[in-house]
Amino acid sequence: MASCHDVQVDLRVDHDPNRILLMGNPNVGKSVFFSQLTGLDVISSNFVGTTVTYTEGTIELGGEKYTLIDVPGTYSLEATSEAEEVAVQFVSSNPRAILCVLDATNLERNIKLGLEIQRYNVPIVYALNMVDVAKRHGLEIDIEKLSKELGAPVVPTVAVKGEGFDELKKELTKLVNRPGASPRFTGSELAAWRQAKAIVGRVRKQASGELSFLDRLGEAMLRPWPGIPIALLVILLSLGAIVGGGKALRAALLLPLVNDILVPFFKNLFASFIPEGTLLNVLIGEFGIFVIGFEWIIALILPYVFLFYVVFSFLEDSGFLPRLSVLFDGIMRKMGVQGGSMITILLGYGCAVPAIIGSRTATTKKERIMISAAVCFAVPCISQTGALISLFASFSPILLVLMLLLSFVIMFTVSFILGRVLKGEVDPMVIEVPNLLMPNPKAYAKKLMLRMKGFLVDAEGPMLVSIIIAATLKETGLLELIAVYLEPIVSGWLGLPKDAVVALILGVVRREMAVAPLLAIEGLTALQAFVGGTVALLYLPCLSVFGILAKEFNARFAVAIGLATTTTAFLVAGIINQVAQLLV
Amino acid sequence: MENAVVEKKMTYRLGGPVLLKVDSSEIAVGKEFAEKIMVRR
């Protein structure tokens, strides 16, 4: 656990006098408040010297612009964890006001934090969120009385439905224009607990409620029956939506766009002023930058990435994923990690980079290494999955199922071995299960937009680099030269055509690029496709993953992962080829 | 949370967690952690 001296002062925190802090416990819907109150100019940053991320955006109140900072959710301000230390830094930085979100269904511990914030003498507005859920649970809260008890305005809200925000903005405007005296609580943490309990006793009454369909479904999904079948059905439907939807988007929209419009346009354009020769081939030849660039990036990768984030963000915001973690904790423990890590690993099916960053939520270093290694070894990112789907499409869907099974076996083996080899412990799961709800459309759209923006900025650059390398190697004949040296491994041990060398070279830059060149090889057999897919699945993580591994751990760890994954890729794929050759 | 009432809602099989209700929150705690919770009658 970090001491309070570990977190340095982040100078960016003090840069703007018009700062308003958005604070509250985890899972109270703060991100929905943030999306509802701010515009599109959202910045996500790391608090200096920590692994804690916060988001800031602009909020307009009475014609004036303010910076709204979404402070990481905390249960207290006792600075016993990194997130709490960051929260203390923010609240001590003399902000203009604080918007503290209280969860109406868990009033006592939310009020306790609300009281602790009062120690810092900053004007506060409280938003009492999820009043609809509280009502359905038979909890009646006297808002006027609560406001008097807390000495500050309390606005009831239902953030996911966008209710209460006009009133909240009015109260915030009043607060920043005429701050007045701030409410003060000066007691200890224990005193805050006692006062919170007393306040709840005075403002809350138990009445009869009626659970909604989603409340009952949320309850049911926590029980093994029918929770596990529902969870498996949701996973299958999600996969179906991503794979089927991606294929449909590709066939109906993106392939015609690329093959009938973009590629012919650039072919005609370059052919009109560049003479025939190597340069023209590099640009618009069979492997030309303006041919495979559009084909691979737009038609092959983009539809699957987009649909993965559509589905994953929905499952994340609806409260489905924590239920999945609870149901499958027993199995995850057999793997050596705890159920909560399942969310991080699932995130790896989108991209390994956010999954490795997300592994910060692991409570021990051992578990963090285990999750990151499992993701690097055997979790294909969505771009690579898209490429694998396209590769196996001309053979049989059984190949895709076998590939997924292989990835599970390798992931399980890697975690199992590391669990025994690495020193230290993996803590048991402690996870709060949020209410099951329909995501707020605005917050959902903003999250989707930020994720796609992140993908386009972070991934398209390296993808373009690998496409330029591929085009240059193929069209200049350099590939033939390199292939001679790698032939014993590629053709001898793996049984692949010598053109597959390009996949091994490009796979270093991006994971899907270890698959995409195989699509262009004519006469590939089902065994070769599976062996090539296996190499790609287990091969080196891409350059971005190397970068993030070196940053989050160290360069030695990144190199070790690179060596171990490459060795495993050649070993496992080679064994599959050799055994199949013997059997067939 | 002082003097909070903790209700055990469910124990999952095969080494799974224990689901607790504290106030109105539902919290799942891993088996190894749950085993350390002492209950006073």
Coordinates of N, CA, C and O in Angstrom, one line a residue, chain A residues 3 40 154 166 226 246 274 306 323 326 349 381 530:
Chain A
S3 N 2.2 5.0 0.7 CA 2.1 6.0 1.8 C 1.7 7.3 1.2 O 1.8 7.5 -0.1
L40 N -17.6 17.7 -26.0 CA -16.9 16.6 -26.6 C -15.4 16.7 -26.3 O -14.6 15.8 -26.6
V154 N -29.1 19.5 -2.1 CA -29.1 18.1 -2.6 C -30.1 18.0 -3.7 O -31.3 18.4 -3.6
D166 N -30.9 19.7 -15.2 CA -31.1 21.1 -15.3 C -31.1 21.7 -13.9 O -30.4 22.8 -13.7
P226 N -30.4 -19.1 -13.1 CA -30.1 -19.2 -14.5 C -29.0 -18.3 -14.9 O -28.8 -18.1 -16.1
G246 N -19.8 -8.0 -38.4 CA -18.5 -7.5 -39.1 C -18.5 -8.0 -40.5 O -18.1 -7.3 -41.4
I274 N 2.8 8.8 -62.7 CA 4.0 8.0 -62.3 C 4.3 6.9 -63.4 O 3.4 6.1 -63.7
F306 N -14.8 -1.9 -34.5 CA -16.0 -1.1 -34.1 C -17.1 -1.9 -33.4 O -17.5 -1.5 -32.3
R323 N -21.1 -9.3 -12.8 CA -21.8 -10.5 -12.6 C -21.1 -11.7 -13.2 O -21.0 -12.8 -12.6
V326 N -18.3 -12.6 -10.9 CA -18.7 -13.4 -9.7 C -19.0 -14.8 -10.1 O -18.6 -15.8 -9.4
Y349 N -9.4 -8.9 -25.5 CA -9.9 -9.3 -26.7 C -10.2 -8.1 -27.7 O -10.4 -8.3 -28.9
C381 N -6.2 -9.9 -30.2 CA -6.9 -8.6 -30.1 C -8.0 -8.7 -31.2 O -8.0 -9.6 -32.1
F530 N -4.3 -23.0 -40.5 CA -4.4 -23.2 -39.0 C -3.0 -23.0 -38.4 O -2.9 -22.3 -37.3

